[in-house]
Amino acid sequence: MLNLIPLYETTKGDDIFLAVNKTIIDCGGFQKCSCIVTDGAKARTGTVTGFVGLLKEKGINCPLIHCTIHQEALWGNLCAKRMP
């Protein structure tokens, strides 16, 4: 993890892209980035205006990983509540 950046107004794809882009440039650029991990929210994974789409539009070819840990944790909690 490089940085935690608060997004005060909105959390749209372009807001996320601008914050991540600034951080990665400050740390040496995308060529030093081994991968980017996102959750499944549309603002992150959208192919046009989401963070992932904006990366591709800018020609940034960094491996992308869709993290499922949060979804698995939610599912585990739901199952635990249903068990006697």
PDB file of C-alpha atoms in Angstrom:
ATOM      1  CA  MET A   1       0.000   0.000   0.000  1.00  0.00           C
ATOM      2  CA  LEU A   2       1.378   3.373  -0.999  1.00  0.00           C
ATOM      3  CA  ASN A   3      -1.033   5.883   0.478  1.00  0.00           C
ATOM      4  CA  LEU A   4      -4.453   6.526   1.978  1.00  0.00           C
ATOM      5  CA  ILE A   5      -6.195   9.502   0.402  1.00  0.00           C
ATOM      6  CA  PRO A   6      -9.549  10.854   1.602  1.00  0.00           C
ATOM      7  CA  LEU A   7     -12.049  11.651  -1.159  1.00  0.00           C
ATOM      8  CA  TYR A   8     -14.327  14.285   0.349  1.00  0.00           C
ATOM      9  CA  GLU A   9     -16.815  15.185  -2.367  1.00  0.00           C
ATOM     10  CA  THR A  10     -17.390  12.181  -4.645  1.00  0.00           C
ATOM     11  CA  THR A  11     -15.882   8.770  -5.283  1.00  0.00           C
ATOM     12  CA  LYS A  12     -16.331   8.593  -9.038  1.00  0.00           C
ATOM     13  CA  GLY A  13     -13.845   6.872 -11.313  1.00  0.00           C
ATOM     14  CA  ASP A  14     -12.116  10.118 -12.251  1.00  0.00           C
ATOM     15  CA  ASP A  15     -11.744  11.153  -8.585  1.00  0.00           C
ATOM     16  CA  ILE A  16     -10.114   7.820  -7.813  1.00  0.00           C
ATOM     17  CA  PHE A  17      -7.938   7.955 -10.935  1.00  0.00           C
ATOM     18  CA  LEU A  18      -6.623  11.449 -10.131  1.00  0.00           C
ATOM     19  CA  ALA A  19      -5.774  10.495  -6.531  1.00  0.00           C
ATOM     20  CA  VAL A  20      -4.078   7.215  -7.476  1.00  0.00           C
ATOM     21  CA  ASN A  21      -2.284   8.767 -10.456  1.00  0.00           C
ATOM     22  CA  LYS A  22      -0.781  11.520  -8.280  1.00  0.00           C
ATOM     23  CA  THR A  23       0.390   9.027  -5.664  1.00  0.00           C
ATOM     24  CA  ILE A  24       1.943   6.661  -8.199  1.00  0.00           C
ATOM     25  CA  ILE A  25       3.688   9.503 -10.042  1.00  0.00           C
ATOM     26  CA  ASP A  26       5.047  10.762  -6.692  1.00  0.00           C
ATOM     27  CA  CYS A  27       6.431   7.235  -6.083  1.00  0.00           C
ATOM     28  CA  GLY A  28       8.154   6.876  -9.451  1.00  0.00           C
ATOM     29  CA  GLY A  29       5.427   6.169 -11.998  1.00  0.00           C
ATOM     30  CA  PHE A  30       3.325   3.269 -13.223  1.00  0.00           C
ATOM     31  CA  GLN A  31       6.361   1.480 -14.662  1.00  0.00           C
ATOM     32  CA  LYS A  32       7.313   0.674 -11.045  1.00  0.00           C
ATOM     33  CA  CYS A  33       3.813  -0.517 -10.160  1.00  0.00           C
ATOM     34  CA  SER A  34       3.541  -4.318 -10.030  1.00  0.00           C
ATOM     35  CA  CYS A  35      -0.288  -4.427  -9.971  1.00  0.00           C
ATOM     36  CA  ILE A  36      -3.446  -2.625  -8.899  1.00  0.00           C
ATOM     37  CA  VAL A  37      -6.094  -4.368  -6.786  1.00  0.00           C
ATOM     38  CA  THR A  38      -9.700  -3.141  -6.775  1.00  0.00           C
ATOM     39  CA  ASP A  39     -13.025  -4.289  -5.440  1.00  0.00           C
ATOM     40  CA  GLY A  40     -16.028  -4.807  -7.698  1.00  0.00           C
ATOM     41  CA  ALA A  41     -17.603  -1.358  -7.367  1.00  0.00           C
ATOM     42  CA  LYS A  42     -18.578   0.283 -10.666  1.00  0.00           C
ATOM     43  CA  ALA A  43     -16.461   3.383  -9.899  1.00  0.00           C
ATOM     44  CA  ARG A  44     -13.422   1.115  -9.839  1.00  0.00           C
ATOM     45  CA  THR A  45     -14.157  -1.516 -12.474  1.00  0.00           C
ATOM     46  CA  GLY A  46     -16.200   0.429 -15.030  1.00  0.00           C
ATOM     47  CA  THR A  47     -14.737   0.040 -18.524  1.00  0.00           C
ATOM     48  CA  VAL A  48     -15.544   3.602 -19.636  1.00  0.00           C
ATOM     49  CA  THR A  49     -15.661   6.022 -16.696  1.00  0.00           C
ATOM     50  CA  GLY A  50     -14.431   3.739 -13.923  1.00  0.00           C
ATOM     51  CA  PHE A  51     -10.899   3.757 -12.592  1.00  0.00           C
ATOM     52  CA  VAL A  52      -9.935   0.708 -14.684  1.00  0.00           C
ATOM     53  CA  GLY A  53     -11.397   2.242 -17.854  1.00  0.00           C
ATOM     54  CA  LEU A  54      -9.534   5.497 -17.277  1.00  0.00           C
ATOM     55  CA  LEU A  55      -6.265   3.603 -16.792  1.00  0.00           C
ATOM     56  CA  LYS A  56      -6.758   1.873 -20.136  1.00  0.00           C
ATOM     57  CA  GLU A  57      -7.808   5.134 -21.825  1.00  0.00           C
ATOM     58  CA  LYS A  58      -4.539   6.746 -20.684  1.00  0.00           C
ATOM     59  CA  GLY A  59      -2.572   3.774 -22.035  1.00  0.00           C
ATOM     60  CA  ILE A  60      -1.476   2.552 -18.621  1.00  0.00           C
ATOM     61  CA  ASN A  61      -0.821  -1.181 -18.847  1.00  0.00           C
ATOM     62  CA  CYS A  62      -0.544  -2.285 -15.250  1.00  0.00           C
ATOM     63  CA  PRO A  63      -1.873  -5.701 -14.181  1.00  0.00           C
ATOM     64  CA  LEU A  64      -5.270  -5.426 -12.490  1.00  0.00           C
ATOM     65  CA  ILE A  65      -6.565  -7.821  -9.847  1.00  0.00           C
ATOM     66  CA  HIS A  66     -10.167  -7.983  -8.667  1.00  0.00           C
ATOM     67  CA  CYS A  67     -10.093  -8.623  -4.920  1.00  0.00           C
ATOM     68  CA  THR A  68     -12.837 -10.853  -3.534  1.00  0.00           C
ATOM     69  CA  ILE A  69     -11.787 -10.921   0.119  1.00  0.00           C
ATOM     70  CA  HIS A  70     -14.470  -8.419   1.201  1.00  0.00           C
ATOM     71  CA  GLN A  71     -17.219 -10.374  -0.564  1.00  0.00           C
ATOM     72  CA  GLU A  72     -15.982 -13.613   1.034  1.00  0.00           C
ATOM     73  CA  ALA A  73     -16.020 -11.998   4.477  1.00  0.00           C
ATOM     74  CA  LEU A  74     -19.598 -10.773   3.950  1.00  0.00           C
ATOM     75  CA  TRP A  75     -20.667 -14.231   2.787  1.00  0.00           C
ATOM     76  CA  GLY A  76     -19.012 -15.835   5.823  1.00  0.00           C
ATOM     77  CA  ASN A  77     -20.858 -13.479   8.170  1.00  0.00           C
ATOM     78  CA  LEU A  78     -24.171 -14.203   6.455  1.00  0.00           C
ATOM     79  CA  CYS A  79     -23.625 -17.962   6.688  1.00  0.00           C
ATOM     80  CA  ALA A  80     -22.617 -17.731  10.353  1.00  0.00           C
ATOM     81  CA  LYS A  81     -25.846 -15.853  11.180  1.00  0.00           C
ATOM     82  CA  ARG A  82     -27.966 -18.519   9.485  1.00  0.00           C
ATOM     83  CA  MET A  83     -26.357 -21.473  11.255  1.00  0.00           C
ATOM     84  CA  PRO A  84     -28.024 -22.690  14.472  1.00  0.00           C
TER      85      PRO A  84
END
